[in-house]
Coordinates of C-alpha atoms in Angstrom, one line a residue:
M278 CA 14.9 -39.8 3.9
S279 CA 16.2 -36.3 3.3
F280 CA 18.9 -35.4 5.5
D281 CA 18.8 -32.4 4.6
S282 CA 16.4 -30.9 8.2
R283 CA 18.3 -29.7 11.0
S284 CA 15.4 -31.7 13.1
L285 CA 16.6 -35.0 12.9
P286 CA 16.5 -36.7 15.6
G287 CA 20.5 -37.5 15.6
F288 CA 22.6 -41.4 16.6
I289 CA 24.8 -41.3 19.6
D290 CA 23.9 -43.2 22.1
E291 CA 25.9 -41.7 24.7
E292 CA 24.6 -44.4 27.8
K293 CA 25.5 -46.7 25.5
I294 CA 28.6 -45.8 25.1
E295 CA 29.5 -45.0 28.7
S296 CA 28.0 -48.4 29.2
V297 CA 30.7 -50.1 27.8
I298 CA 33.1 -48.7 27.9
A299 CA 32.7 -49.3 31.9
A300 CA 31.8 -53.6 31.7
T301 CA 35.0 -53.1 29.5
A302 CA 37.0 -51.5 32.6
K303 CA 38.9 -54.7 33.6
P304 CA 40.3 -56.5 30.1
D305 CA 40.5 -60.5 31.5
A306 CA 43.7 -62.3 29.4
V307 CA 41.8 -64.7 27.9
R308 CA 39.0 -62.1 26.9
V309 CA 40.8 -60.1 24.7
R310 CA 43.0 -63.3 22.9
E311 CA 39.5 -64.2 21.9
I312 CA 38.8 -60.6 20.6
L313 CA 42.7 -61.1 18.9
A314 CA 42.1 -64.8 17.0
K315 CA 39.0 -63.4 16.1
A316 CA 40.5 -59.6 14.9
R317 CA 43.2 -62.2 12.4
E318 CA 40.2 -63.1 10.1
A319 CA 39.7 -59.1 9.1
K320 CA 36.1 -59.3 9.6
G321 CA 36.0 -56.3 12.6
L322 CA 35.2 -55.7 15.5
D323 CA 32.2 -55.2 18.1
A324 CA 32.0 -52.8 20.2
E325 CA 32.5 -54.6 23.2
E326 CA 36.0 -56.1 21.2
T327 CA 36.7 -52.8 20.7
A328 CA 36.4 -51.2 24.4
T329 CA 38.5 -54.4 26.0
L330 CA 41.5 -53.7 23.2
L331 CA 41.5 -50.2 23.9
Q332 CA 41.9 -50.4 27.5
L333 CA 44.7 -52.7 27.6
D334 CA 47.4 -51.8 30.1
N335 CA 49.6 -55.0 30.3
E336 CA 52.9 -54.7 28.3
E337 CA 52.5 -58.7 26.9
L338 CA 48.8 -58.1 25.9
D339 CA 49.7 -55.3 24.0
A340 CA 53.0 -57.0 21.9
E341 CA 50.4 -59.6 20.9
L342 CA 47.2 -56.7 19.8
F343 CA 50.1 -54.3 17.5
A344 CA 51.4 -58.1 16.1
T345 CA 47.8 -58.9 15.7
A346 CA 47.5 -55.2 13.6
K347 CA 50.5 -55.7 11.8
K348 CA 49.4 -59.1 10.3
V349 CA 46.5 -57.9 9.5
K350 CA 47.5 -54.5 7.8
Q351 CA 50.5 -57.1 6.0
T352 CA 47.6 -59.1 4.7
I353 CA 44.9 -57.1 3.4
Y354 CA 47.6 -54.2 2.1
G355 CA 51.2 -55.0 1.9
N356 CA 53.6 -52.9 1.6
R357 CA 51.8 -50.1 0.1
L358 CA 51.3 -46.2 1.3
V359 CA 49.4 -43.5 -0.1
L360 CA 50.4 -40.5 -0.2
F361 CA 48.8 -36.8 -0.4
A362 CA 49.4 -33.0 0.6
P363 CA 46.6 -30.7 1.7
L364 CA 46.3 -27.5 0.1
Y365 CA 44.8 -24.1 2.3
I366 CA 42.8 -22.5 0.2
T367 CA 41.6 -20.2 2.7
N368 CA 41.7 -19.1 6.3
E369 CA 39.2 -16.9 6.8
C370 CA 36.4 -18.8 8.9
Y371 CA 34.0 -17.1 10.1
N372 CA 33.5 -20.4 13.7
R373 CA 34.5 -19.7 17.0
C374 CA 36.1 -22.9 17.6
A375 CA 38.6 -23.0 21.2
Y376 CA 41.4 -25.1 19.9
C377 CA 42.1 -23.9 16.3
G378 CA 43.9 -20.8 15.1
F379 CA 41.9 -20.3 12.6
N380 CA 38.7 -18.9 15.3
A381 CA 36.6 -16.6 14.2
T382 CA 38.3 -13.8 16.7
N383 CA 41.8 -14.7 16.3
S384 CA 42.7 -10.9 15.7
D385 CA 46.4 -12.0 16.0
L386 CA 46.1 -14.1 12.9
K387 CA 46.7 -12.6 9.0
R388 CA 43.4 -13.9 7.2
R389 CA 43.9 -15.0 3.0
T390 CA 42.2 -16.5 0.4
L391 CA 43.7 -17.2 -2.3
S392 CA 43.0 -15.9 -5.7
E393 CA 42.4 -18.6 -8.2
D394 CA 46.0 -17.6 -9.7
E395 CA 47.5 -17.8 -6.2
I396 CA 45.8 -21.7 -6.3
R397 CA 47.4 -22.4 -9.6
A398 CA 51.0 -21.6 -8.5
E399 CA 50.5 -23.7 -5.7
V400 CA 49.3 -25.9 -7.4
E401 CA 52.4 -25.9 -9.6
V402 CA 54.8 -26.6 -6.6
L403 CA 53.2 -29.3 -5.8
E404 CA 53.0 -30.5 -8.8
R405 CA 57.0 -29.8 -9.3
L406 CA 57.2 -31.7 -5.8
G407 CA 55.9 -34.9 -7.6
H408 CA 52.5 -34.5 -6.0
K409 CA 49.6 -36.3 -7.9
R410 CA 46.4 -36.0 -4.7
L411 CA 45.8 -33.3 -2.9
L412 CA 43.5 -32.7 0.5
L413 CA 41.6 -28.9 -0.2
V414 CA 41.5 -26.8 3.3
Y415 CA 38.7 -24.6 3.8
G416 CA 37.4 -22.6 6.2
E417 CA 33.7 -21.5 6.2
H418 CA 32.3 -17.9 5.5
P419 CA 29.4 -17.3 4.4
R420 CA 31.0 -16.2 1.0
L421 CA 33.3 -19.0 0.3
D422 CA 30.1 -21.2 -0.6
A423 CA 30.0 -24.3 -3.0
D424 CA 29.7 -22.5 -6.2
W425 CA 33.2 -21.0 -5.1
M426 CA 34.7 -23.2 -3.6
A427 CA 33.7 -25.7 -7.1
R428 CA 35.3 -23.0 -9.5
T429 CA 38.8 -23.7 -7.3
I430 CA 38.6 -27.5 -7.0
Q431 CA 38.2 -27.1 -11.1
V432 CA 41.8 -23.9 -11.0
V433 CA 43.3 -27.4 -9.4
Y434 CA 42.1 -29.9 -11.9
D435 CA 43.1 -27.3 -15.0
T436 CA 46.9 -26.5 -13.5
V437 CA 49.4 -28.9 -15.3
S438 CA 53.0 -28.4 -14.9
E439 CA 55.9 -29.9 -17.0
K440 CA 57.3 -33.5 -16.3
S441 CA 54.0 -35.4 -15.1
G442 CA 52.6 -32.9 -13.3
E443 CA 49.3 -33.0 -12.7
I444 CA 46.9 -33.3 -9.9
R445 CA 44.6 -37.0 -10.3
R446 CA 42.6 -36.8 -7.1
V447 CA 41.7 -33.4 -5.4
N448 CA 39.8 -34.8 -2.2
I449 CA 38.3 -31.7 -0.1
N450 CA 37.9 -31.6 4.0
C451 CA 34.7 -28.5 4.0
A452 CA 32.3 -27.2 6.2
P453 CA 29.3 -29.0 6.3
Q454 CA 26.8 -28.3 2.8
T455 CA 23.3 -29.2 2.0
V456 CA 22.5 -31.7 -0.2
D457 CA 22.4 -29.1 -3.0
G458 CA 25.9 -28.0 -2.4
F459 CA 26.9 -30.8 -2.0
R460 CA 25.8 -32.4 -5.4
K461 CA 27.8 -29.5 -6.9
L462 CA 31.2 -30.8 -5.4
H463 CA 30.5 -33.9 -6.5
D464 CA 29.8 -32.8 -10.0
V465 CA 33.3 -31.7 -10.5
G466 CA 34.9 -34.4 -9.0
I467 CA 36.1 -34.3 -5.7
G468 CA 37.5 -37.6 -4.4
T469 CA 36.4 -38.3 -0.6
Y470 CA 34.5 -35.5 1.2
Q471 CA 36.2 -34.9 4.4
C472 CA 35.0 -34.2 7.7
F473 CA 35.7 -33.9 11.6
Q474 CA 33.3 -34.1 14.0
E475 CA 35.9 -33.2 16.4
T476 CA 34.0 -34.4 19.5
Y477 CA 30.7 -36.7 19.3
H478 CA 30.5 -35.9 23.5
K479 CA 27.7 -33.2 22.7
A480 CA 28.9 -31.5 26.4
T481 CA 32.8 -30.8 25.5
Y482 CA 31.1 -29.7 22.0
D483 CA 29.5 -27.2 23.1
K484 CA 31.9 -26.2 25.1
A485 CA 34.8 -26.0 22.3
H486 CA 32.5 -24.8 20.1
L487 CA 31.7 -21.3 21.2
G488 CA 29.4 -19.6 18.2
G489 CA 29.3 -19.7 14.0
P490 CA 27.2 -22.2 12.3
K491 CA 29.9 -25.2 13.5
K492 CA 28.0 -24.8 17.0
D493 CA 25.0 -27.3 15.9
Y494 CA 26.2 -30.1 16.6
L495 CA 23.9 -32.2 14.5
W496 CA 23.8 -30.6 11.2
R497 CA 27.6 -31.9 11.1
L498 CA 26.7 -35.4 12.8
Y499 CA 25.0 -36.0 9.6
A500 CA 27.4 -33.9 7.1
M501 CA 28.4 -36.9 5.9
H502 CA 24.7 -38.4 5.1
R503 CA 23.9 -35.3 2.9
A504 CA 27.1 -36.0 1.1
M505 CA 26.3 -39.9 0.1
E506 CA 23.1 -38.7 -1.1
A507 CA 23.7 -36.1 -3.4
G508 CA 26.3 -39.7 -5.4
I509 CA 29.4 -38.6 -3.0
D510 CA 30.4 -41.9 -2.5
D511 CA 33.8 -41.7 -0.6
V512 CA 33.4 -39.2 2.8
G513 CA 36.2 -39.7 5.8
M514 CA 35.8 -38.3 9.3
G515 CA 37.4 -38.8 13.0
P516 CA 38.1 -37.1 16.3
L517 CA 40.2 -34.7 17.4
L518 CA 41.7 -36.6 20.2
G519 CA 42.3 -34.5 23.3
L520 CA 38.7 -33.0 23.2
Y521 CA 36.8 -35.7 25.5
D522 CA 38.2 -39.5 26.0
Y523 CA 39.4 -40.7 23.0
R524 CA 38.1 -44.3 24.1
F525 CA 34.1 -42.3 23.5
E526 CA 35.3 -40.9 20.5
I527 CA 36.6 -44.4 18.7
L528 CA 33.5 -45.7 20.0
A529 CA 31.2 -43.4 19.1
L530 CA 33.1 -43.3 15.9
M531 CA 32.3 -46.9 14.9
Q532 CA 27.9 -45.8 16.1
H533 CA 28.4 -43.1 13.3
A534 CA 30.0 -45.9 10.3
A535 CA 27.4 -47.9 11.3
D536 CA 24.4 -45.4 10.7
L537 CA 26.3 -44.6 7.0
E538 CA 25.9 -48.5 6.5
K539 CA 22.8 -48.8 7.6
H540 CA 20.9 -46.2 5.0
F541 CA 24.1 -46.3 2.3
G542 CA 25.6 -49.7 2.7
V543 CA 28.9 -48.6 3.5
G544 CA 30.4 -47.0 6.7
P545 CA 33.4 -44.3 5.5
H546 CA 36.5 -44.8 2.9
T547 CA 39.1 -43.8 5.9
I548 CA 39.3 -42.2 8.8
S549 CA 41.6 -39.9 10.7
F550 CA 42.9 -39.1 14.0
P551 CA 44.5 -35.9 14.4
R552 CA 45.4 -35.0 18.5
L553 CA 45.7 -31.7 18.9
E554 CA 48.3 -29.0 18.3
P555 CA 49.5 -25.8 19.5
A556 CA 47.6 -23.3 17.6
L557 CA 47.5 -19.4 17.9
N558 CA 45.6 -17.6 21.1
A559 CA 43.9 -21.4 21.6
D560 CA 44.7 -22.0 24.6
M561 CA 42.2 -25.9 24.2
A562 CA 45.5 -26.7 21.9
F563 CA 47.5 -25.6 24.4
N564 CA 46.2 -27.9 27.5
P565 CA 43.8 -29.9 25.7
P566 CA 41.4 -31.7 28.1
H567 CA 42.3 -35.4 27.2
P568 CA 45.2 -35.7 26.0
L569 CA 46.5 -38.8 25.0
T570 CA 49.7 -40.2 26.0
D571 CA 51.7 -41.7 22.8
S572 CA 50.8 -45.5 24.4
Q573 CA 48.0 -44.5 24.2
F574 CA 47.4 -43.4 20.7
K575 CA 49.7 -46.2 19.6
R576 CA 46.8 -48.9 21.1
M577 CA 43.8 -46.6 19.6
V578 CA 45.8 -46.7 16.2
A579 CA 46.1 -50.9 16.3
V580 CA 42.9 -51.2 17.3
L581 CA 41.0 -49.3 14.9
R582 CA 43.2 -51.7 12.1
L583 CA 41.7 -54.3 14.0
A584 CA 38.3 -52.5 13.8
V585 CA 37.7 -51.9 10.5
P586 CA 40.2 -53.4 8.5
Y587 CA 39.1 -52.6 5.5
T588 CA 39.6 -48.4 5.8
G589 CA 41.4 -46.4 4.7
L590 CA 43.8 -45.3 8.2
I591 CA 45.2 -41.4 7.8
L592 CA 48.3 -40.0 9.2
S593 CA 48.9 -36.1 9.1
T594 CA 52.5 -34.8 9.6
R595 CA 50.7 -33.4 13.1
E596 CA 52.8 -36.2 14.6
N597 CA 56.8 -36.4 14.8
A598 CA 58.7 -38.7 12.2
A599 CA 59.1 -40.9 14.9
M600 CA 55.7 -41.8 15.6
R601 CA 54.3 -41.6 12.3
R602 CA 57.4 -44.7 11.4
E603 CA 55.8 -46.6 14.4
L604 CA 52.6 -46.0 13.3
L605 CA 52.8 -47.2 9.4
E606 CA 53.7 -50.7 11.4
L607 CA 50.3 -50.4 13.2
G608 CA 47.6 -49.6 10.9
V609 CA 48.1 -46.7 8.8
S610 CA 47.9 -46.9 5.4
Q611 CA 47.7 -43.3 3.7
I612 CA 50.0 -40.5 5.1
S613 CA 50.6 -36.6 4.5
A614 CA 54.0 -36.0 3.4
G615 CA 56.0 -32.5 3.4
S616 CA 52.7 -30.4 4.4
R617 CA 52.2 -26.9 5.4
T618 CA 48.9 -25.2 7.0
Y619 CA 48.8 -22.6 5.5
P620 CA 46.9 -20.4 2.5
G621 CA 50.1 -20.0 -0.2
A622 CA 52.5 -21.6 2.1
Y623 CA 54.2 -23.1 -0.6
S624 CA 54.7 -20.8 -2.6
D625 CA 56.2 -18.9 0.6
P626 CA 59.6 -19.9 1.6
S627 CA 60.0 -18.9 5.3
Y628 CA 56.6 -21.4 5.8
D629 CA 56.9 -21.4 9.5
R630 CA 53.6 -19.4 10.1
P631 CA 52.5 -19.5 13.5
D632 CA 50.7 -15.6 12.4
V633 CA 49.0 -17.8 9.3
Q634 CA 49.3 -21.5 10.2
Q635 CA 46.0 -23.5 11.4
F636 CA 48.4 -25.4 13.8
C637 CA 51.9 -27.2 14.2
V638 CA 52.9 -29.5 12.2
G639 CA 55.2 -32.0 14.2
D640 CA 57.2 -33.4 10.6
S641 CA 58.4 -30.7 8.2
R642 CA 60.7 -33.1 6.3
S643 CA 60.3 -33.0 2.7
L644 CA 58.1 -35.2 0.7
D645 CA 62.1 -36.7 -1.1
E646 CA 62.7 -37.2 2.3
V647 CA 59.8 -39.3 3.4
I648 CA 59.9 -41.0 0.4
A649 CA 63.4 -42.0 0.9
E650 CA 63.0 -43.1 5.0
L651 CA 59.9 -45.2 3.5
V652 CA 61.7 -47.0 0.6
S653 CA 64.9 -48.1 3.4
L654 CA 61.9 -48.6 5.7
G655 CA 60.3 -51.2 2.8
Y656 CA 57.1 -49.4 2.0
L657 CA 56.0 -49.0 -1.5
P658 CA 54.5 -45.6 -1.9
S659 CA 52.0 -45.1 -4.3
W660 CA 50.1 -42.4 -5.7
C661 CA 47.5 -44.2 -8.0
T662 CA 44.0 -42.5 -8.4
A663 CA 42.7 -46.0 -10.9
C664 CA 39.7 -46.9 -8.6
Y665 CA 38.4 -43.2 -8.7
R666 CA 39.0 -42.8 -11.9
L667 CA 37.5 -46.2 -13.1
G668 CA 34.3 -45.7 -10.5
R669 CA 35.7 -48.2 -8.3
T670 CA 34.0 -46.1 -4.7
G671 CA 31.9 -46.8 -2.2
E672 CA 30.5 -50.5 -1.6
H673 CA 31.6 -51.1 -5.3
F674 CA 35.3 -51.0 -3.7
M675 CA 35.0 -52.6 -0.6
E676 CA 33.4 -55.6 -1.9
L677 CA 36.4 -55.8 -4.2
A678 CA 39.1 -55.1 -1.0
K679 CA 37.2 -57.9 0.7
K680 CA 38.5 -60.0 -1.8
G681 CA 41.9 -59.3 -1.7
F682 CA 41.2 -57.1 -5.2
I683 CA 43.9 -54.7 -3.1
Q684 CA 47.4 -56.9 -3.5
E685 CA 45.5 -57.1 -7.1
F686 CA 45.0 -54.0 -8.3
C687 CA 46.1 -51.3 -6.1
H688 CA 49.9 -52.9 -5.6
P689 CA 50.9 -53.2 -9.3
N690 CA 49.6 -49.3 -10.0
A691 CA 51.8 -48.7 -7.1
L692 CA 54.2 -49.9 -8.5
L693 CA 53.7 -47.6 -11.6
T694 CA 53.0 -43.8 -10.2
F695 CA 56.7 -44.4 -7.8
N696 CA 57.8 -45.4 -11.4
E697 CA 56.5 -42.1 -12.5
Y698 CA 57.9 -39.6 -9.4
L699 CA 61.7 -41.6 -10.1
H700 CA 61.3 -40.7 -13.3
D701 CA 60.1 -37.3 -13.1
Y702 CA 61.0 -35.7 -9.9
A703 CA 62.5 -38.2 -7.2
S704 CA 66.7 -36.5 -6.1
E705 CA 69.4 -39.7 -6.8
S706 CA 70.0 -41.2 -3.7
T707 CA 65.8 -41.8 -4.0
R708 CA 65.6 -43.0 -7.6
E709 CA 68.1 -45.6 -6.8
A710 CA 66.7 -47.3 -3.6
G711 CA 63.6 -46.9 -5.6
R712 CA 64.5 -48.5 -8.6
K713 CA 65.8 -51.8 -6.4
L714 CA 62.0 -52.0 -4.6
I715 CA 60.2 -51.6 -7.7
E716 CA 62.5 -54.1 -8.9
K717 CA 62.0 -56.4 -5.8
E718 CA 58.2 -55.9 -6.0
A719 CA 57.7 -56.8 -9.7
A720 CA 59.0 -59.7 -9.8
G721 CA 56.7 -60.4 -6.2
C722 CA 53.7 -59.9 -8.2
P723 CA 51.1 -62.2 -8.6
E724 CA 52.5 -64.5 -12.5
N725 CA 48.3 -62.9 -13.7
R726 CA 49.7 -59.8 -12.8
R727 CA 54.1 -59.8 -13.7
E728 CA 53.9 -59.8 -17.4
L729 CA 51.3 -56.6 -18.3
V730 CA 52.6 -54.5 -14.9
A731 CA 56.7 -55.4 -16.4
S732 CA 55.3 -53.9 -19.6
R733 CA 53.4 -50.7 -18.5
L734 CA 56.5 -50.2 -16.0
Q735 CA 58.6 -50.1 -19.6
R736 CA 56.6 -48.0 -21.0
I737 CA 56.9 -45.4 -18.6
D738 CA 60.9 -45.8 -18.7
G739 CA 60.1 -45.3 -22.5
G740 CA 58.3 -41.2 -21.4
E741 CA 54.6 -42.5 -21.2
R742 CA 52.4 -41.6 -17.8
D743 CA 49.3 -42.3 -16.2
L744 CA 49.4 -45.9 -17.0
Y745 CA 47.4 -47.4 -14.6
I746 CA 45.4 -51.5 -14.0

């Protein structure tokens, strides 16, 4: 079956979702605890179970939910936390999205598309900070096609700076492509393809997307299918929270994941859940139709961790530092740090630029400041890319993850990449605290890995780089 057709039937069953939400509107404590008991087995949740937990309104049950999410996250991921940065390549776009500062009708936005030299300059800045994983972000414009994007990706991979400066994994967030277009991106070596449906509720989608190719709901809905048909193993998806009822969005997201599993044997590699943030000349971004309270947001993240226990959960710098800190415990496994949201931002000393950025950033701390806090909280920062370079992706990754693979491989590799960062980029105070953490974590490695990890840490101390298991 090809997913390039624009006349596919769709698979989001809105009536069923609304029915499940209505049926679970007043969760029973006994039923909630039954669901939490199942969730502790880390086998996922169905729609009814997920909806039940999303609709909790009881502090005692919330506390039990949060404790369960924390336990499941710790069991699967340990204290490891992956870091990355977004790199905006262009803010040119000819879509008319009512919530976005890049809206084609926003005449106050200063448009810019980076040249290859400007991309190199941005990458060098990020490499000098210690980043190894980037998410390239593109608008949608007729002349900025898959061939052009492939060239920009290659520029990023080819840019190498001093010390251990190199980008080892490029993920991309771009407009839906044809299968042929996705193959071009796959062939140049992208990691995860990320695309958000924004809202799965069709009537809301139509109101929020007023023009441009993004107005085609089904073309966007099947973007992940085309990407996977083109050979891209890892895809990342999510809703833009605030456009419609978050309970509906999460259940629709699960239907999306289920349809990918039906056709390709595996669902999304990552899920994101950005909340609407203010954006230049975008009234809907300042006044979300369906805003989430912080307590609803925290509950949603915890429920997601239980519903899809082996799927990476990504938290951006849209949220402030305090909220990010809380959500790390409840299920988040990847975060961006030191983010800037417009083209050329990392080379721009006056980075707070509403006239060019996509949205307002809630956490503006530097990468080193974020890492220092993570270490103080006992988290192990990671820039590991071994899985992607060794072919441990897609369905293969999920199979291994369910057998304890993350602790067996990802944790040791996190130690190696963190040791690189401490040697080459960390401030003195972060380096001192980080070395104590590495010593403690290395001593706690599984016995069959301990000697190997110690040996490779020593090799990094001696000047070798990019070692992994």
